[in-house]
Amino acid sequence: MTKASIPVGEVFERLLGPSSTVSITAYDGSGTGPADAPVAIEVRSPLALDYLMSSPGDLGLARAYVAGAIEVTGDLYTALHALAAQVDQLTPADRVWMLRKLGPAHLRRVQPPAEELPNRFKRSLSGLRHSKERDSSAISNHYDVSNRFYELVLGPSMAYTCAVFPDDGATLEQAQEHKFDLVCRKLGLKPGMRLLDVGCGWGGMVAHAVRHYGVEALGVTLSREQAQWAQKNIVALGLADRAEIRHLDYRDVTETDFDAISSIGLTEHIGARNVPGYFRFLAAKLKPHGRLLNHCITNPDSSVAHRSRGFIDRYVFPDGELEAPGELMTAMHDAGLEVRHSENLREHYATTLAGWCANLDEHWDEAVGEAGAGRSRVWALYLAACRLAFERREIELHQILGVRTDNQGGMGMPLRPDWGV
């Protein structure tokens, strides 16, 4: 067994600082931090240091955690919250010191966990970025895991997008229902209208709009598992005469003249260079006065890189890209859609993620049985890290409402928003 040149605990004390609220114990018997800390991190093997030193940043930490070389006792979100505050303050001198103290042996290349996806170059061999074939593969990797696994994490709503909490006492299920209803109201849905829901997931928006607003709806998703689950649910709810879920790329929808389009959580997957074409395509599917509601994760400003990196790109959303809200609004306007309303729901997504984290913790053993220990650890880390990112305003969530005006500029909307909160 390769040993560090100094006690591992001393390295982490430099990393976390002497006033850390997290305790560390290491395989060499060393440790740091208060014994009564609410969160304890165990460095189980030298493999953890190999990952941390050979892949600095969140990718190295993720590899060590997913592989089980690092274990967390207590709330993972609390651990990340404590770590983030300290890691953000690390200087280049700190990193050089760690390398000198640990020795070059820990710079060796080690095999990443089985759950990790190929890097971008290797992915490019299977097709161009955001081609239909490569997008289908990326979506399948993330969503075609186990519908039961998603039921355990998401809860009965099977809604895998930001909920909207009407008040502090609302449950996750109530907030997801409120989100779907808010989208319906923003779209001005009425009986007999036709709705297209792109990136429909497990069909929650389609089912809500048909049941409560009397519309006819078509939902499309690139995930075969989602489509099968959603269509079966549509039949079970007795909605098959007015609703349909297809396993289909949104770019292959042939129908047109829709009264409304909802896109809830799709834009993150299409790529920044495709955003203008995406809005042009959807705008062409709308009738005059038809509305589009685009709901997606956004960058806090346009200087942030579009492409995801590190842990998120290799383990969660391969080829994912985010845009700033201003970039999305510009693309909507250029596509002929007049932006009428925008709303940032950042805090709501942090609360949503807290609910998903609690669900995964509660059903951990069954989740591992469905998806495996490695994949479950990926999800635990991903949900907790995203919750922290929304709280720190590293990412946001915007709902942007656009309308296709008629040839005289008419919009067919009331002078003031009538959808409430």
Coordinates of C-alpha atoms in Angstrom, one line a residue:
M1 CA 0.0 0.0 0.0
T2 CA 1.4 3.4 -1.0
K3 CA 1.5 5.8 1.9
A4 CA 1.6 9.6 1.9
S5 CA 4.8 11.2 3.1
I6 CA 2.9 12.9 5.9
P7 CA -0.3 11.9 7.8
V8 CA -3.3 12.2 5.5
G9 CA -5.2 14.0 8.2
E10 CA -2.7 16.8 8.1
V11 CA -3.2 17.3 4.3
F12 CA -7.0 17.6 4.8
E13 CA -6.5 20.0 7.7
R14 CA -4.6 22.3 5.2
L15 CA -7.4 21.7 2.7
L16 CA -10.3 22.4 5.1
G17 CA -8.7 24.8 7.5
P18 CA -8.4 24.5 11.3
S19 CA -11.9 25.8 12.0
S20 CA -13.7 23.2 9.8
T21 CA -17.0 21.8 11.1
V22 CA -16.3 18.4 9.4
S23 CA -14.2 15.7 10.9
I24 CA -11.8 13.6 8.8
T25 CA -10.5 10.1 9.6
A26 CA -8.0 8.4 7.2
Y27 CA -6.8 4.9 6.4
D28 CA -3.4 5.7 8.0
G29 CA -5.0 6.3 11.4
S30 CA -4.7 10.1 11.2
G31 CA -7.5 12.6 11.4
T32 CA -8.6 16.2 11.9
G33 CA -11.6 18.2 12.9
P34 CA -13.9 18.1 15.9
A35 CA -14.8 14.7 17.2
D36 CA -18.5 15.7 17.6
A37 CA -18.8 17.2 14.1
P38 CA -22.3 16.6 12.5
V39 CA -20.6 15.2 9.4
A40 CA -17.7 12.8 9.2
I41 CA -15.6 12.0 6.1
E42 CA -13.6 8.8 6.0
V43 CA -10.7 8.6 3.6
R44 CA -10.8 4.8 3.1
S45 CA -7.8 4.1 0.9
P46 CA -4.9 5.8 -1.0
L47 CA -7.1 5.6 -4.1
A48 CA -8.9 8.6 -2.8
L49 CA -5.7 10.6 -2.9
D50 CA -4.9 9.2 -6.4
Y51 CA -8.2 10.5 -7.7
L52 CA -8.0 13.9 -5.9
M53 CA -4.4 14.6 -7.1
S54 CA -4.7 13.2 -10.7
S55 CA -8.0 14.8 -11.4
P56 CA -8.2 18.1 -9.4
G57 CA -11.5 19.7 -8.8
D58 CA -14.9 18.2 -8.6
L59 CA -14.1 15.3 -10.9
G60 CA -11.4 13.9 -8.6
L61 CA -13.7 14.2 -5.6
A62 CA -16.6 12.6 -7.4
R63 CA -14.5 9.7 -8.6
A64 CA -13.3 9.1 -5.0
Y65 CA -16.8 9.2 -3.7
V66 CA -18.5 7.1 -6.4
A67 CA -15.7 4.5 -6.1
G68 CA -16.3 4.3 -2.3
A69 CA -12.7 5.5 -1.5
I70 CA -14.3 8.3 0.4
E71 CA -17.4 7.8 2.7
V72 CA -19.6 10.4 4.3
T73 CA -21.4 9.8 7.5
G74 CA -24.2 12.3 8.0
D75 CA -25.8 14.6 5.5
L76 CA -24.0 14.8 2.2
Y77 CA -25.3 18.3 1.4
T78 CA -23.9 19.5 4.8
A79 CA -20.5 18.0 3.9
L80 CA -20.5 19.7 0.5
H81 CA -21.6 23.0 2.0
A82 CA -18.6 22.9 4.4
L83 CA -16.2 21.7 1.7
A84 CA -17.2 24.3 -0.9
A85 CA -16.5 27.2 1.4
Q86 CA -13.0 26.0 2.0
V87 CA -12.1 24.7 -1.4
D88 CA -13.1 28.0 -3.0
Q89 CA -10.4 29.6 -1.0
L90 CA -7.6 27.2 -2.0
T91 CA -4.7 29.0 -3.6
P92 CA -2.2 27.7 -6.2
A93 CA 0.4 27.6 -3.3
D94 CA -2.0 25.3 -1.3
R95 CA -2.2 22.9 -4.2
V96 CA 1.6 22.9 -4.8
W97 CA 2.1 22.2 -1.0
M98 CA -0.3 19.3 -1.2
L99 CA 1.5 17.8 -4.2
R100 CA 4.9 18.2 -2.5
K101 CA 3.7 16.6 0.7
L102 CA 1.8 13.7 -0.8
G103 CA 4.5 12.9 -3.4
P104 CA 4.3 12.3 -7.1
A105 CA 3.1 8.7 -6.7
H106 CA -0.5 10.1 -6.3
L107 CA -0.3 11.7 -9.8
R108 CA -0.6 8.2 -11.4
R109 CA -3.5 7.7 -13.8
V110 CA -6.1 5.4 -12.3
Q111 CA -9.1 3.7 -13.8
P112 CA -12.2 5.8 -13.2
P113 CA -15.4 4.2 -11.7
A114 CA -17.5 2.1 -14.1
E115 CA -20.3 4.7 -13.9
E116 CA -18.1 7.3 -15.6
L117 CA -18.8 8.1 -19.3
P118 CA -16.1 8.6 -22.0
N119 CA -14.6 12.0 -22.4
R120 CA -15.8 14.4 -25.1
F121 CA -13.2 13.2 -27.7
K122 CA -14.2 9.6 -27.4
R123 CA -17.9 10.6 -27.5
S124 CA -17.3 12.4 -30.7
L125 CA -16.4 9.1 -32.4
S126 CA -20.0 8.1 -32.0
G127 CA -21.4 11.2 -33.8
L128 CA -21.4 15.0 -33.9
R129 CA -22.3 16.8 -30.7
H130 CA -26.1 17.2 -30.5
S131 CA -26.7 15.1 -33.6
K132 CA -29.9 13.1 -33.2
E133 CA -28.0 9.9 -32.6
R134 CA -25.7 11.3 -30.0
D135 CA -28.5 13.1 -28.2
S136 CA -30.5 9.9 -28.1
S137 CA -27.5 8.1 -26.5
A138 CA -27.0 10.9 -24.0
I139 CA -30.6 10.9 -22.9
S140 CA -30.8 7.1 -22.7
N141 CA -27.7 7.0 -20.5
H142 CA -29.3 9.4 -18.0
Y143 CA -33.0 8.5 -18.1
D144 CA -33.2 4.8 -19.1
V145 CA -31.9 3.6 -15.8
S146 CA -34.9 2.2 -14.0
N147 CA -38.3 3.8 -13.8
R148 CA -38.6 2.4 -10.3
F149 CA -35.4 4.2 -9.3
Y150 CA -36.9 7.5 -10.5
E151 CA -40.1 6.7 -8.6
L152 CA -38.1 6.3 -5.4
V153 CA -36.2 9.6 -5.9
L154 CA -38.9 11.8 -7.5
G155 CA -42.0 10.6 -5.6
P156 CA -45.5 9.9 -7.0
S157 CA -45.5 12.9 -9.3
M158 CA -42.6 11.5 -11.4
A159 CA -41.7 15.1 -12.2
Y160 CA -38.0 15.6 -12.8
T161 CA -38.0 19.4 -13.0
C162 CA -38.1 22.3 -10.6
A163 CA -41.3 22.4 -8.6
V164 CA -43.0 25.7 -7.6
F165 CA -43.8 26.0 -3.9
P166 CA -46.9 28.2 -3.3
D167 CA -45.9 28.6 0.3
D168 CA -43.3 27.4 2.8
G169 CA -45.5 24.6 4.1
A170 CA -46.2 23.0 0.7
T171 CA -45.0 19.4 0.1
L172 CA -42.9 18.4 -2.9
E173 CA -46.0 16.7 -4.5
Q174 CA -48.1 19.8 -3.9
A175 CA -45.3 22.0 -5.4
Q176 CA -45.0 19.8 -8.5
E177 CA -48.7 20.0 -9.1
H178 CA -48.6 23.7 -8.6
K179 CA -45.8 24.0 -11.2
F180 CA -47.8 22.1 -13.8
D181 CA -50.8 24.3 -13.1
L182 CA -48.8 27.5 -13.3
V183 CA -47.5 26.5 -16.7
C184 CA -51.0 25.7 -17.9
R185 CA -52.2 29.1 -16.7
K186 CA -49.3 31.0 -18.2
L187 CA -50.1 29.2 -21.5
G188 CA -53.8 30.2 -21.2
L189 CA -55.0 26.7 -21.8
K190 CA -58.7 26.2 -22.4
P191 CA -60.9 23.2 -23.4
G192 CA -60.4 22.1 -27.0
M193 CA -56.9 23.6 -27.4
R194 CA -54.0 21.6 -28.7
L195 CA -50.8 21.3 -26.6
L196 CA -47.4 20.1 -27.6
D197 CA -45.1 19.2 -24.7
V198 CA -41.5 18.6 -25.8
G199 CA -39.1 16.7 -23.6
C200 CA -42.3 15.5 -21.8
G201 CA -40.5 13.1 -19.3
W202 CA -43.0 10.8 -17.6
G203 CA -45.9 12.8 -18.9
G204 CA -46.8 14.8 -15.9
M205 CA -47.5 18.0 -17.8
V206 CA -49.5 16.2 -20.5
A207 CA -51.7 14.4 -17.9
H208 CA -52.3 17.6 -15.8
A209 CA -53.2 19.7 -18.8
V210 CA -55.6 17.1 -20.2
R211 CA -57.3 16.3 -16.9
H212 CA -57.7 19.9 -15.6
Y213 CA -57.8 22.1 -18.7
G214 CA -59.6 19.9 -21.2
V215 CA -56.9 20.1 -23.9
E216 CA -55.7 17.6 -26.4
A217 CA -52.0 16.9 -25.9
L218 CA -49.0 15.3 -27.5
G219 CA -45.8 14.7 -25.5
V220 CA -42.5 13.6 -27.0
T221 CA -39.4 12.3 -25.3
L222 CA -36.1 10.8 -26.4
S223 CA -36.2 8.3 -23.5
R224 CA -37.8 5.0 -24.4
E225 CA -38.3 4.1 -20.8
Q226 CA -40.0 7.4 -20.1
A227 CA -42.3 7.1 -23.1
Q228 CA -43.4 3.5 -22.2
W229 CA -44.1 4.4 -18.6
A230 CA -45.9 7.7 -19.5
Q231 CA -48.1 6.2 -22.2
K232 CA -49.1 3.3 -19.9
N233 CA -50.0 5.9 -17.2
I234 CA -52.0 7.9 -19.7
V235 CA -54.1 4.8 -20.5
A236 CA -54.5 4.0 -16.8
L237 CA -55.9 7.5 -16.2
G238 CA -58.4 7.1 -19.0
L239 CA -56.9 9.9 -21.1
A240 CA -55.8 8.0 -24.2
D241 CA -58.5 9.6 -26.3
R242 CA -57.1 13.1 -25.8
A243 CA -53.4 12.4 -25.0
E244 CA -50.5 10.6 -26.5
I245 CA -46.8 10.1 -25.5
R246 CA -44.3 9.3 -28.2
H247 CA -40.7 8.1 -28.1
L248 CA -39.6 10.8 -30.5
D249 CA -37.0 13.6 -31.1
Y250 CA -38.9 16.9 -30.9
R251 CA -37.3 17.7 -34.3
D252 CA -39.3 14.9 -35.8
V253 CA -42.7 16.2 -34.8
T254 CA -44.7 16.6 -38.0
E255 CA -48.0 18.1 -36.6
T256 CA -48.5 21.9 -36.6
D257 CA -51.0 24.6 -35.6
F258 CA -50.7 24.0 -31.9
D259 CA -52.3 26.5 -29.5
A260 CA -49.5 26.1 -26.9
I261 CA -46.1 24.5 -26.4
S262 CA -44.5 23.6 -23.1
S263 CA -40.8 22.8 -22.9
I264 CA -39.9 21.9 -19.3
G265 CA -36.3 20.8 -18.9
L266 CA -35.4 20.2 -22.5
T267 CA -33.3 23.2 -23.4
E268 CA -30.4 22.1 -21.3
H269 CA -29.9 19.1 -23.7
I270 CA -30.0 20.8 -27.1
G271 CA -26.8 22.8 -27.2
A272 CA -26.2 26.5 -27.3
R273 CA -25.6 26.6 -31.1
N274 CA -28.9 24.9 -31.7
V275 CA -31.0 27.3 -29.5
P276 CA -31.9 29.6 -32.4
G277 CA -33.1 26.7 -34.6
Y278 CA -34.9 25.2 -31.6
F279 CA -37.0 28.3 -31.1
R280 CA -37.6 28.8 -34.8
F281 CA -38.8 25.2 -35.1
L282 CA -41.2 25.6 -32.1
A283 CA -42.5 29.0 -33.2
A284 CA -43.4 27.5 -36.6
K285 CA -45.5 24.9 -34.8
L286 CA -47.7 27.6 -33.2
K287 CA -50.9 29.2 -34.4
P288 CA -50.9 33.0 -34.3
H289 CA -51.5 34.0 -30.7
G290 CA -50.1 30.7 -29.6
R291 CA -47.8 30.7 -26.6
L292 CA -44.6 28.9 -25.7
L293 CA -43.4 28.4 -22.1
N294 CA -39.7 27.5 -21.9
H295 CA -38.6 26.3 -18.4
C296 CA -35.0 25.4 -18.0
I297 CA -31.8 25.8 -15.9
T298 CA -29.8 28.8 -16.9
N299 CA -26.4 30.4 -16.3
P300 CA -26.3 33.4 -14.0
D301 CA -24.7 35.6 -16.7
S302 CA -23.6 35.2 -20.3
S303 CA -19.9 35.1 -19.5
V304 CA -20.2 31.6 -18.0
A305 CA -19.2 28.8 -20.4
H306 CA -22.1 27.0 -22.0
R307 CA -20.8 23.5 -21.8
S308 CA -20.9 21.4 -18.6
R309 CA -17.6 20.1 -17.3
G310 CA -16.1 17.7 -14.8
F311 CA -18.5 15.6 -12.7
I312 CA -21.7 16.8 -14.4
D313 CA -20.5 16.1 -17.9
R314 CA -18.9 12.7 -17.1
Y315 CA -21.5 11.3 -14.8
V316 CA -24.9 13.1 -15.1
F317 CA -25.7 15.1 -18.2
P318 CA -23.2 14.3 -21.0
D319 CA -23.1 17.1 -23.6
G320 CA -25.3 19.3 -21.4
E321 CA -25.2 23.1 -22.1
L322 CA -26.7 26.1 -20.3
E323 CA -27.4 29.5 -21.6
A324 CA -28.0 32.8 -19.8
P325 CA -31.7 34.0 -19.7
G326 CA -30.8 36.9 -21.9
E327 CA -29.4 34.6 -24.6
L328 CA -32.6 32.6 -24.6
M329 CA -34.8 35.7 -24.8
T330 CA -32.8 37.0 -27.7
A331 CA -33.2 33.7 -29.6
M332 CA -36.9 33.7 -28.9
H333 CA -37.4 37.2 -30.2
D334 CA -35.2 36.4 -33.3
A335 CA -37.5 33.4 -33.9
G336 CA -40.5 35.6 -34.1
L337 CA -41.8 35.0 -30.5
E338 CA -42.5 38.1 -28.4
V339 CA -41.3 37.6 -24.8
R340 CA -44.1 38.6 -22.5
H341 CA -42.9 37.3 -19.1
S342 CA -39.8 35.9 -17.4
E343 CA -39.5 34.5 -13.9
N344 CA -36.5 33.2 -11.9
L345 CA -37.3 30.2 -9.7
R346 CA -33.8 29.5 -8.4
E347 CA -34.7 29.1 -4.8
H348 CA -37.6 26.7 -5.7
Y349 CA -35.2 24.4 -7.4
A350 CA -32.9 24.3 -4.3
T351 CA -36.0 23.3 -2.3
T352 CA -37.0 20.7 -4.9
L353 CA -33.6 19.1 -4.7
A354 CA -33.7 19.0 -1.0
G355 CA -36.9 16.9 -1.3
W356 CA -35.3 14.5 -3.8
C357 CA -32.3 14.1 -1.6
A358 CA -34.6 13.2 1.3
N359 CA -36.4 10.7 -0.9
L360 CA -33.2 9.0 -1.9
D361 CA -32.0 8.8 1.7
E362 CA -35.3 7.3 2.8
H363 CA -35.2 4.6 0.1
W364 CA -31.5 4.1 -0.2
D365 CA -31.4 0.3 0.0
E366 CA -34.1 -0.1 -2.6
A367 CA -32.4 2.5 -4.8
V368 CA -29.1 0.6 -4.7
G369 CA -31.0 -2.6 -5.5
E370 CA -32.5 -1.0 -8.6
A371 CA -29.5 1.0 -10.0
G372 CA -26.5 -0.3 -8.1
A373 CA -24.3 1.3 -5.4
G374 CA -22.2 3.4 -7.8
R375 CA -25.1 4.9 -9.7
S376 CA -26.9 5.7 -6.4
R377 CA -23.8 7.4 -5.1
V378 CA -23.6 9.4 -8.3
W379 CA -27.2 10.6 -7.7
A380 CA -26.6 11.4 -4.1
L381 CA -23.7 13.6 -5.0
Y382 CA -25.3 15.1 -8.0
L383 CA -28.5 16.1 -6.1
A384 CA -26.7 17.6 -3.1
A385 CA -24.2 19.4 -5.3
C386 CA -26.9 20.9 -7.5
R387 CA -28.9 22.1 -4.4
L388 CA -25.8 23.9 -3.3
A389 CA -25.2 25.4 -6.7
F390 CA -28.7 26.9 -6.9
E391 CA -28.4 28.3 -3.4
R392 CA -25.0 29.9 -4.3
R393 CA -26.4 31.3 -7.5
E394 CA -24.0 29.4 -9.6
I395 CA -27.0 28.4 -11.7
E396 CA -30.6 29.6 -12.0
L397 CA -34.0 28.4 -13.3
H398 CA -36.0 30.5 -15.6
Q399 CA -39.5 30.2 -17.0
I400 CA -39.8 32.4 -20.1
L401 CA -43.1 33.0 -21.8
G402 CA -43.3 33.9 -25.5
V403 CA -46.2 34.4 -27.9
R404 CA -46.5 34.3 -31.7
T405 CA -48.1 37.5 -32.7
D406 CA -50.3 37.9 -35.7
N407 CA -49.5 39.9 -38.8
Q408 CA -50.8 43.1 -37.2
G409 CA -48.8 42.5 -34.0
G410 CA -51.8 41.3 -32.0
M411 CA -50.9 38.9 -29.2
G412 CA -54.3 37.6 -28.0
M413 CA -53.3 38.1 -24.3
P414 CA -54.7 40.3 -21.5
L415 CA -53.0 43.6 -20.8
R416 CA -51.7 42.3 -17.5
P417 CA -50.8 38.7 -16.5
D418 CA -53.8 36.8 -15.3
W419 CA -52.2 33.5 -14.0
G420 CA -51.6 34.5 -10.4
V421 CA -48.6 33.1 -8.6

